[in-house]
Amino acid sequence: MNQTDMAPVLVTGATGRIGRLVIDQLLDAGVPVRALVHRSETAGTLPANVEVFTGDLTVPESLDPALNGAGAAFLVWTAPSLTAAAVVERLAAHVRRVVFLSSPHRTPHPFFQQPNPMAALHAGIEQLIAATGLESAIIRPGMLASNSPAWWAPAIRAGDVVRWPYAAAETAPVDDRDVAAVAARTLQQDEHIGGDYVLTGPESLTHAAQLSVIGDALGRRIVCEEMTPDEFRSLSRGTAPDAVIDMLLAAWSAAVGQPAYVTTAVADILGTAPRTLRQWATDHATAFTEAPRARRP
């Protein structure tokens, strides 16, 4: 394995779904890790051998202590776009390599071609990274398997019927662990410099089929009943920006009647088949049966 060097890798979004798993992957490979957190009190779940730095993407100069002496960075953008250029400039001044967690906005499948403010943000950051000449790779997970508890767990805990719009829409949920493993490989291996990878799960499944798979993992039969888009908008009001709700509905509508976009990127990079939704649901069954713990302020 060709590693960039043994300088630390800085992981932004370190306590998030993907960033936290990337940290574990890097540590398992013997790579020293720095974690960027927004508030020091959120670092309690990080391993003791991770060097923790506080910083804020909206305050680019706050990243300097974490970047000094780092060799590579895993970039998860969780802020408005106003400071993106300044942050990328700082990355270029300190590290040799950047792996950016983006989205499949360049993929010619209707599901990914709906108006999406996040896609525009990602495209802009990709252009900024390319202009620096940094060694870089872009990873583009499709629908994450870990979205399913946020969508369906409350209804599953309440009974055996889930009402949802566009039950026939097909996606290929990708396991967060596979995304993190790919990120860790691209941070370490020179062969992935310039790589642009769309990451998906191994199979195209309708929403109804996904709920059936989750039910099997739980030992229950879960029925998916169709909900109208207007009902979904009404029930989702206040849980996400209207633009996000509209984007999801448009994407799901466009995905009805055709298989999801499925790639072999996970297997090509890791040498093992991507995990199925059934594996993810079996390993995370409690996410559907136990109420989430309240986050500390």
Coordinates of N, CA and C in Angstrom, one line a residue, residues 50-264:
V50 N -7.2 9.9 19.1 CA -7.4 10.9 18.0 C -7.1 12.3 18.6
E51 N -6.3 13.1 17.8 CA -6.0 14.4 18.2 C -7.2 15.3 17.8
V52 N -7.8 16.0 18.8 CA -9.0 16.8 18.5 C -8.7 18.2 18.5
F53 N -9.3 18.9 17.4 CA -9.2 20.3 17.3 C -10.6 20.9 17.1
T54 N -10.8 22.1 17.7 CA -12.0 22.8 17.4 C -11.8 23.7 16.2
G55 N -12.8 23.9 15.4 CA -12.7 24.8 14.3 C -14.1 24.9 13.6
D56 N -14.2 25.9 12.7 CA -15.5 26.2 12.1 C -15.2 26.5 10.6
L57 N -15.9 25.8 9.7 CA -15.7 26.1 8.3 C -16.1 27.5 7.9
T58 N -16.9 28.2 8.7 CA -17.3 29.6 8.4 C -16.3 30.5 8.9
V59 N -15.3 30.1 9.7 CA -14.2 30.9 10.1 C -12.9 30.2 9.7
P60 N -12.5 30.4 8.4 CA -11.4 29.6 7.8 C -10.1 29.6 8.6
E61 N -9.7 30.8 9.2 CA -8.5 30.8 10.0 C -8.5 29.9 11.2
S62 N -9.7 29.5 11.7 CA -9.8 28.6 12.8 C -9.3 27.2 12.5
L63 N -9.1 26.9 11.2 CA -8.7 25.6 10.8 C -7.2 25.4 10.9
D64 N -6.5 26.6 10.9 CA -5.0 26.5 10.8 C -4.3 25.6 11.8
P65 N -4.7 25.6 13.1 CA -4.0 24.7 14.0 C -4.2 23.3 13.7
A66 N -5.3 22.9 13.2 CA -5.6 21.5 12.8 C -4.8 21.1 11.5
L67 N -4.6 22.1 10.6 CA -4.0 21.8 9.4 C -2.5 21.8 9.4
N68 N -1.9 22.6 10.4 CA -0.4 22.6 10.5 C 0.2 21.3 10.7
G69 N 1.0 20.8 9.8 CA 1.6 19.5 9.9 C 0.8 18.3 9.4
A70 N -0.4 18.6 9.0 CA -1.3 17.5 8.4 C -0.8 17.1 7.0
G71 N -1.0 15.9 6.6 CA -0.6 15.5 5.3 C -1.8 15.4 4.3
A72 N -3.0 15.2 4.8 CA -4.2 15.0 4.0 C -5.4 15.4 4.8
A73 N -6.5 15.6 4.1 CA -7.7 16.0 4.7 C -8.9 15.4 4.0
F74 N -9.8 14.9 4.9 CA -11.1 14.5 4.4 C -12.1 15.6 4.6
L75 N -12.7 16.1 3.5 CA -13.5 17.3 3.6 C -15.0 17.0 3.5
V76 N -15.7 17.3 4.5 CA -17.2 17.2 4.5 C -17.7 18.6 4.7
W77 N -18.4 19.1 3.7 CA -18.8 20.5 3.8 C -20.2 20.6 4.5
T78 N -20.2 21.3 5.6 CA -21.4 21.4 6.4 C -21.7 22.9 6.7
A79 N -21.4 23.8 5.8 CA -21.6 25.2 6.1 C -22.1 25.9 4.8
P80 N -22.5 27.1 4.9 CA -22.8 27.9 3.7 C -21.6 28.0 2.8
S81 N -21.8 28.4 1.5 CA -20.8 28.4 0.5 C -19.8 29.6 0.6
L82 N -20.2 30.6 1.4 CA -19.4 31.9 1.4 C -18.0 31.7 1.7
T83 N -17.6 30.8 2.6 CA -16.2 30.6 3.0 C -15.5 29.5 2.3
A84 N -16.1 28.9 1.3 CA -15.6 27.7 0.7 C -14.2 28.0 0.0
A85 N -14.1 29.1 -0.7 CA -12.9 29.4 -1.4 C -11.7 29.6 -0.4
A86 N -12.0 30.3 0.7 CA -11.0 30.5 1.7 C -10.6 29.2 2.4
V87 N -11.5 28.3 2.7 CA -11.2 27.0 3.3 C -10.3 26.2 2.3
V88 N -10.7 26.1 1.1 CA -9.9 25.3 0.1 C -8.5 25.9 0.0
E89 N -8.4 27.3 0.0 CA -7.1 27.9 -0.1 C -6.2 27.5 1.1
R90 N -6.8 27.4 2.2 CA -6.0 27.0 3.4 C -5.6 25.5 3.3
L91 N -6.5 24.7 2.8 CA -6.2 23.3 2.6 C -5.0 23.2 1.7
A92 N -5.0 23.9 0.6 CA -3.9 23.9 -0.4 C -2.6 24.4 0.2
A93 N -2.7 25.3 1.1 CA -1.4 25.8 1.7 C -0.8 24.8 2.7
H94 N -1.6 23.8 3.2 CA -1.1 23.0 4.3 C -0.9 21.5 3.9
V95 N -1.9 21.0 3.2 CA -1.9 19.5 3.0 C -1.6 19.2 1.5
R96 N -1.2 17.9 1.4 CA -0.9 17.4 0.0 C -2.1 16.9 -0.7
R97 N -3.0 16.3 0.0 CA -4.1 15.6 -0.6 C -5.5 15.9 0.1
V98 N -6.5 16.0 -0.7 CA -7.9 16.2 -0.2 C -8.8 15.2 -0.8
V99 N -9.6 14.6 0.0 CA -10.7 13.7 -0.5 C -12.0 14.4 -0.1
F100 N -12.8 14.7 -1.0 CA -14.1 15.5 -0.8 C -15.3 14.6 -0.9
L101 N -16.1 14.6 0.2 CA -17.4 13.9 0.2 C -18.4 14.7 -0.6
S102 N -18.7 14.4 -1.8 CA -19.6 15.1 -2.6 C -20.9 14.3 -2.9
S103 N -21.5 14.6 -4.0 CA -22.8 13.9 -4.4 C -22.8 13.5 -5.8
P104 N -23.6 12.6 -6.3 CA -23.6 12.2 -7.7 C -24.3 13.1 -8.7
H105 N -24.0 14.4 -8.5 CA -24.8 15.4 -9.4 C -24.4 15.3 -10.8
R106 N -23.3 14.7 -11.2 CA -22.9 14.6 -12.6 C -23.3 13.3 -13.2
T107 N -24.0 12.5 -12.4 CA -24.5 11.2 -12.9 C -25.7 11.3 -13.8
P108 N -25.7 10.8 -15.0 CA -26.8 11.0 -16.0 C -28.0 10.0 -15.7
H109 N -28.5 10.1 -14.5 CA -29.7 9.3 -14.1 C -30.7 10.3 -13.6
P110 N -32.0 10.2 -14.0 CA -32.9 11.2 -13.6 C -33.0 11.4 -12.1
F111 N -32.7 10.4 -11.3 CA -32.8 10.6 -9.8 C -31.8 11.7 -9.3
F112 N -30.7 11.8 -10.0 CA -29.6 12.7 -9.6 C -29.6 14.0 -10.3
Q113 N -30.6 14.2 -11.3 CA -30.6 15.3 -12.1 C -31.7 16.3 -11.8
Q114 N -32.3 16.2 -10.6 CA -33.3 17.2 -10.2 C -32.7 18.4 -9.6
P115 N -33.3 19.6 -9.7 CA -32.8 20.8 -9.0 C -32.4 20.5 -7.6
N116 N -31.2 20.8 -7.2 CA -30.7 20.5 -5.9 C -29.6 21.5 -5.4
P117 N -30.0 22.3 -4.5 CA -29.0 23.3 -4.0 C -27.7 22.7 -3.5
M118 N -27.8 21.6 -2.9 CA -26.6 20.9 -2.4 C -25.7 20.5 -3.5
A119 N -26.2 20.1 -4.6 CA -25.4 19.7 -5.8 C -24.7 20.9 -6.3
A120 N -25.3 22.0 -6.4 CA -24.6 23.2 -6.9 C -23.5 23.6 -5.9
L121 N -23.7 23.5 -4.6 CA -22.6 23.8 -3.7 C -21.5 22.8 -3.9
H122 N -21.8 21.5 -4.0 CA -20.7 20.5 -4.2 C -19.9 20.8 -5.5
A123 N -20.6 21.1 -6.5 CA -19.9 21.4 -7.8 C -19.0 22.5 -7.7
G124 N -19.4 23.6 -7.0 CA -18.5 24.7 -6.8 C -17.3 24.4 -6.0
I125 N -17.4 23.6 -5.0 CA -16.2 23.2 -4.2 C -15.3 22.3 -5.0
E126 N -15.9 21.4 -5.8 CA -15.0 20.6 -6.6 C -14.2 21.4 -7.6
Q127 N -14.8 22.5 -8.1 CA -14.0 23.4 -9.0 C -12.9 24.1 -8.3
L128 N -13.2 24.5 -7.0 CA -12.2 25.2 -6.2 C -11.0 24.2 -5.9
I129 N -11.3 23.0 -5.6 CA -10.3 22.0 -5.3 C -9.4 21.7 -6.6
A130 N -10.1 21.5 -7.7 CA -9.4 21.3 -8.9 C -8.4 22.4 -9.3
A131 N -8.8 23.6 -9.0 CA -8.0 24.8 -9.4 C -6.7 24.9 -8.6
T132 N -6.7 24.3 -7.4 CA -5.5 24.4 -6.6 C -4.4 23.5 -7.0
G133 N -4.6 22.5 -7.8 CA -3.6 21.5 -8.1 C -3.3 20.5 -7.1
L134 N -4.1 20.5 -6.0 CA -3.9 19.5 -4.9 C -4.2 18.1 -5.5
E135 N -3.4 17.1 -4.9 CA -3.8 15.7 -5.1 C -5.2 15.6 -4.5
S136 N -6.2 15.0 -5.3 CA -7.5 15.0 -4.8 C -8.3 13.8 -5.3
A137 N -9.3 13.4 -4.7 CA -10.3 12.5 -5.1 C -11.7 12.9 -4.7
I138 N -12.7 12.6 -5.5 CA -14.1 12.9 -5.1 C -14.8 11.6 -4.9
I139 N -15.5 11.5 -3.8 CA -16.4 10.3 -3.6 C -17.8 10.8 -3.5
R140 N -18.7 10.1 -4.2 CA -20.1 10.5 -4.4 C -21.0 9.4 -4.0
P141 N -21.3 9.3 -2.7 CA -22.3 8.3 -2.4 C -23.7 8.7 -2.9
G142 N -24.5 7.7 -3.3 CA -25.9 7.9 -3.6 C -26.7 8.0 -2.3
M143 N -27.8 7.3 -2.3 CA -28.6 7.3 -1.1 C -28.0 6.4 0.0
L144 N -27.8 7.0 1.1 CA -27.2 6.3 2.2 C -28.2 5.4 2.9
A145 N -27.8 4.2 3.2 CA -28.7 3.3 4.0 C -29.1 3.9 5.3
S146 N -28.2 4.7 5.9 CA -28.5 5.3 7.2 C -29.6 6.3 7.2
N147 N -30.1 6.7 6.0 CA -31.2 7.6 5.9 C -32.5 6.9 6.4
S148 N -32.5 5.6 6.3 CA -33.8 4.9 6.5 C -34.4 5.0 7.9
P149 N -33.6 5.0 9.0 CA -34.2 5.2 10.3 C -34.8 6.6 10.4
A150 N -34.2 7.6 9.9 CA -34.8 9.0 10.0 C -36.1 9.0 9.3
W151 N -36.2 8.3 8.2 CA -37.5 8.3 7.5 C -38.5 7.4 8.1
W152 N -38.1 6.2 8.4 CA -39.1 5.2 8.7 C -39.2 4.7 10.1
A153 N -38.2 4.9 10.9 CA -38.2 4.3 12.3 C -39.4 4.7 13.1
P154 N -39.8 6.0 13.1 CA -41.0 6.4 14.0 C -42.2 5.6 13.6
A155 N -42.5 5.4 12.3 CA -43.7 4.6 11.9 C -43.5 3.1 12.3
I156 N -42.3 2.6 12.1 CA -42.0 1.2 12.4 C -42.2 0.9 13.9
R157 N -41.7 1.9 14.7 CA -41.9 1.7 16.2 C -43.4 1.8 16.6
A158 N -44.2 2.5 15.7 CA -45.6 2.6 16.1 C -46.5 1.5 15.6
G159 N -46.0 0.7 14.6 CA -46.8 -0.4 14.0 C -46.1 -1.0 12.9
D160 N -46.9 -1.6 12.0 CA -46.4 -2.4 10.9 C -46.7 -1.8 9.5
V161 N -47.2 -0.5 9.5 CA -47.5 0.2 8.3 C -46.7 1.5 8.2
V162 N -46.1 1.7 7.1 CA -45.3 2.9 6.8 C -46.0 3.6 5.6
R163 N -46.4 4.8 5.8 CA -47.0 5.5 4.6 C -45.9 6.4 4.1
W164 N -45.7 6.4 2.8 CA -44.5 7.0 2.1 C -44.9 7.4 0.7
P165 N -44.3 8.5 0.2 CA -44.6 8.8 -1.2 C -43.7 8.0 -2.2
Y166 N -44.3 7.8 -3.4 CA -43.5 7.1 -4.4 C -42.9 5.8 -4.0
A167 N -43.8 4.9 -3.5 CA -43.3 3.6 -3.0 C -42.6 2.8 -4.1
A168 N -42.9 3.1 -5.4 CA -42.2 2.4 -6.4 C -40.9 3.0 -6.9
A169 N -40.5 4.1 -6.3 CA -39.2 4.7 -6.7 C -38.1 3.8 -6.3
E170 N -37.1 3.6 -7.2 CA -36.0 2.7 -6.9 C -34.7 3.5 -6.6
T171 N -34.0 3.1 -5.6 CA -32.7 3.6 -5.3 C -31.8 2.4 -4.9
A172 N -30.5 2.6 -4.8 CA -29.5 1.6 -4.4 C -28.8 2.0 -3.2
P173 N -29.4 1.8 -2.0 CA -28.8 2.3 -0.8 C -27.4 1.8 -0.5
V174 N -26.5 2.7 -0.2 CA -25.1 2.3 0.1 C -24.8 2.3 1.6
D175 N -24.1 1.4 2.1 CA -23.8 1.3 3.5 C -22.7 2.3 3.8
D176 N -23.0 3.1 4.9 CA -22.0 4.1 5.3 C -20.6 3.6 5.6
R177 N -20.6 2.3 6.0 CA -19.3 1.7 6.3 C -18.5 1.5 5.0
D178 N -19.1 1.2 3.9 CA -18.4 1.1 2.7 C -18.0 2.5 2.2
V179 N -18.8 3.5 2.3 CA -18.4 4.8 1.9 C -17.1 5.2 2.7
A180 N -17.1 5.0 4.0 CA -16.0 5.4 4.9 C -14.7 4.6 4.5
A181 N -14.9 3.3 4.2 CA -13.7 2.5 3.8 C -13.1 3.0 2.5
V182 N -14.0 3.4 1.5 CA -13.5 4.0 0.3 C -12.8 5.3 0.5
A183 N -13.3 6.1 1.4 CA -12.7 7.4 1.7 C -11.3 7.1 2.3
A184 N -11.2 6.2 3.2 CA -9.9 5.9 3.9 C -8.9 5.4 2.8
R185 N -9.3 4.6 1.9 CA -8.4 4.1 0.9 C -7.9 5.2 0.0
T186 N -8.8 6.1 -0.4 CA -8.4 7.2 -1.3 C -7.6 8.2 -0.6
L187 N -7.7 8.3 0.7 CA -6.8 9.2 1.5 C -5.4 8.6 1.5
Q188 N -5.2 7.3 1.4 CA -3.9 6.7 1.6 C -3.2 6.2 0.3
Q189 N -4.0 5.8 -0.7 CA -3.4 5.2 -1.8 C -3.2 6.1 -3.0
D190 N -2.0 6.2 -3.5 CA -1.7 7.1 -4.6 C -2.5 6.8 -5.9
E191 N -2.8 5.5 -6.1 CA -3.5 5.1 -7.3 C -4.9 5.8 -7.5
H192 N -5.4 6.4 -6.4 CA -6.7 7.0 -6.5 C -6.7 8.5 -6.6
I193 N -5.4 9.1 -6.8 CA -5.3 10.5 -7.1 C -6.1 10.8 -8.4
G194 N -6.9 11.8 -8.4 CA -7.7 12.1 -9.5 C -9.0 11.3 -9.7
G195 N -9.2 10.4 -8.7 CA -10.4 9.5 -8.8 C -11.7 10.2 -8.6
D196 N -12.7 9.8 -9.3 CA -14.1 10.4 -9.1 C -15.0 9.2 -9.1
Y197 N -15.5 8.9 -7.9 CA -16.2 7.6 -7.7 C -17.6 7.8 -7.2
V198 N -18.6 7.3 -7.9 CA -20.0 7.2 -7.5 C -20.2 5.9 -6.7
L199 N -20.6 6.0 -5.5 CA -20.7 4.8 -4.6 C -22.1 4.5 -4.4
T200 N -22.5 3.2 -4.7 CA -23.9 2.8 -4.5 C -23.8 1.4 -3.8
G201 N -25.0 1.0 -3.3 CA -25.1 -0.4 -2.9 C -25.2 -1.3 -4.1
P202 N -25.3 -2.6 -3.8 CA -25.3 -3.6 -4.9 C -26.6 -3.8 -5.7
E203 N -27.7 -3.3 -5.1 CA -29.0 -3.7 -5.7 C -30.0 -2.5 -5.8
S204 N -30.8 -2.5 -6.8 CA -31.8 -1.5 -7.0 C -33.1 -2.0 -6.3
L205 N -33.6 -1.2 -5.4 CA -34.8 -1.6 -4.6 C -35.8 -0.4 -4.5
T206 N -37.0 -0.8 -4.7 CA -38.1 0.3 -4.5 C -38.2 0.6 -3.0
H207 N -38.8 1.7 -2.7 CA -39.0 2.0 -1.3 C -39.8 0.9 -0.6
A208 N -40.8 0.4 -1.3 CA -41.6 -0.7 -0.7 C -40.7 -1.9 -0.4
A209 N -39.8 -2.3 -1.4 CA -38.9 -3.4 -1.2 C -37.9 -3.2 -0.1
Q210 N -37.5 -1.9 0.1 CA -36.5 -1.6 1.2 C -37.2 -1.8 2.5
L211 N -38.5 -1.4 2.6 CA -39.2 -1.6 3.9 C -39.4 -3.1 4.1
S212 N -39.6 -3.9 3.1 CA -39.8 -5.3 3.3 C -38.5 -5.9 3.8
V213 N -37.4 -5.5 3.2 CA -36.1 -6.0 3.7 C -35.8 -5.6 5.1
I214 N -36.2 -4.4 5.5 CA -36.0 -4.0 6.9 C -36.9 -4.8 7.8
G215 N -38.1 -5.1 7.4 CA -39.0 -5.9 8.1 C -38.5 -7.3 8.4
D216 N -37.9 -7.9 7.3 CA -37.3 -9.2 7.4 C -36.1 -9.2 8.5
A217 N -35.3 -8.1 8.5 CA -34.2 -8.0 9.5 C -34.8 -7.9 10.9
L218 N -36.0 -7.3 11.0 CA -36.6 -7.2 12.3 C -37.5 -8.3 12.7
G219 N -37.7 -9.3 11.8 CA -38.6 -10.4 12.0 C -40.0 -10.0 12.0
R220 N -40.4 -9.0 11.2 CA -41.7 -8.5 11.1 C -42.1 -8.2 9.7
R221 N -43.4 -8.2 9.4 CA -43.8 -7.8 8.1 C -44.2 -6.3 8.1
I222 N -43.6 -5.5 7.3 CA -43.9 -4.1 7.2 C -44.5 -3.8 5.9
V223 N -45.6 -3.1 5.9 CA -46.3 -2.8 4.7 C -46.1 -1.3 4.4
C224 N -45.9 -1.1 3.1 CA -45.7 0.3 2.6 C -47.0 0.8 1.9
E225 N -47.6 1.8 2.5 CA -48.8 2.4 1.9 C -48.5 3.7 1.2
E226 N -49.0 4.0 0.1 CA -48.7 5.2 -0.7 C -49.3 6.4 0.0
M227 N -48.4 7.4 0.1 CA -48.8 8.8 0.6 C -48.6 9.8 -0.6
T228 N -49.5 10.7 -0.6 CA -49.4 11.7 -1.7 C -48.2 12.7 -1.4
P229 N -47.7 13.3 -2.5 CA -46.6 14.3 -2.2 C -47.1 15.4 -1.4
D230 N -48.3 15.9 -1.5 CA -48.8 17.0 -0.7 C -48.9 16.6 0.8
E231 N -49.3 15.3 1.1 CA -49.3 14.8 2.4 C -47.9 14.8 3.0
F232 N -46.9 14.4 2.2 CA -45.5 14.3 2.6 C -45.0 15.7 3.0
R233 N -45.3 16.7 2.1 CA -44.9 18.1 2.3 C -45.5 18.6 3.6
S234 N -46.7 18.3 3.9 CA -47.4 18.8 5.1 C -46.8 18.2 6.3
L235 N -46.5 16.9 6.3 CA -46.0 16.2 7.5 C -44.5 16.5 7.7
S236 N -43.8 16.9 6.6 CA -42.4 17.2 6.7 C -42.1 18.7 7.1
R237 N -43.1 19.5 7.1 CA -42.9 20.9 7.3 C -42.2 21.2 8.6
G238 N -41.1 21.9 8.6 CA -40.4 22.2 9.8 C -39.3 21.2 10.1
T239 N -39.3 20.1 9.4 CA -38.2 19.1 9.7 C -37.0 19.3 8.7
A240 N -37.3 20.0 7.6 CA -36.2 20.2 6.6 C -36.6 21.4 5.8
P241 N -35.7 22.1 5.1 CA -36.1 23.2 4.3 C -37.0 22.8 3.1
D242 N -37.9 23.6 2.7 CA -38.8 23.3 1.7 C -38.1 22.9 0.4
A243 N -36.9 23.5 0.1 CA -36.2 23.1 -1.1 C -35.7 21.7 -1.1
V244 N -35.4 21.2 0.1 CA -34.9 19.8 0.3 C -36.1 18.9 0.1
I245 N -37.2 19.2 0.7 CA -38.4 18.4 0.5 C -38.8 18.3 -1.0
D246 N -38.8 19.4 -1.7 CA -39.1 19.4 -3.1 C -38.1 18.6 -3.9
M247 N -36.8 18.7 -3.6 CA -35.8 18.0 -4.3 C -36.0 16.5 -4.1
L248 N -36.3 16.0 -2.9 CA -36.5 14.6 -2.6 C -37.7 14.1 -3.4
L249 N -38.8 14.8 -3.4 CA -40.0 14.4 -4.1 C -39.8 14.4 -5.6
A250 N -39.1 15.3 -6.1 CA -38.8 15.3 -7.6 C -37.9 14.2 -7.9
A251 N -36.9 13.9 -7.1 CA -36.0 12.8 -7.4 C -36.7 11.4 -7.3
W252 N -37.5 11.3 -6.3 CA -38.3 10.0 -6.2 C -39.2 9.8 -7.3
S253 N -39.9 10.9 -7.7 CA -40.8 10.8 -8.8 C -40.1 10.4 -10.1
A254 N -38.9 11.0 -10.3 CA -38.1 10.7 -11.5 C -37.6 9.2 -11.5
A255 N -37.5 8.6 -10.3 CA -36.9 7.3 -10.2 C -38.0 6.2 -10.3
V256 N -39.2 6.5 -10.4 CA -40.3 5.5 -10.6 C -40.2 4.9 -12.0
G257 N -40.2 3.6 -12.0 CA -40.3 2.9 -13.3 C -39.0 2.6 -14.0
Q258 N -37.9 2.9 -13.3 CA -36.6 2.5 -13.9 C -35.6 2.1 -12.8
P259 N -34.7 1.2 -13.1 CA -33.8 0.7 -12.1 C -32.9 1.9 -11.6
A260 N -32.4 1.8 -10.4 CA -31.5 2.8 -9.8 C -30.2 2.6 -10.5
Y261 N -29.4 3.7 -10.4 CA -28.0 3.7 -10.9 C -27.2 2.9 -10.0
V262 N -26.5 1.8 -10.5 CA -25.7 1.0 -9.6 C -24.3 0.9 -10.2
T263 N -23.3 1.1 -9.4 CA -21.9 1.0 -9.8 C -21.2 -0.1 -9.1
T264 N -20.0 -0.4 -9.6 CA -19.1 -1.4 -9.0 C -17.9 -0.7 -8.2

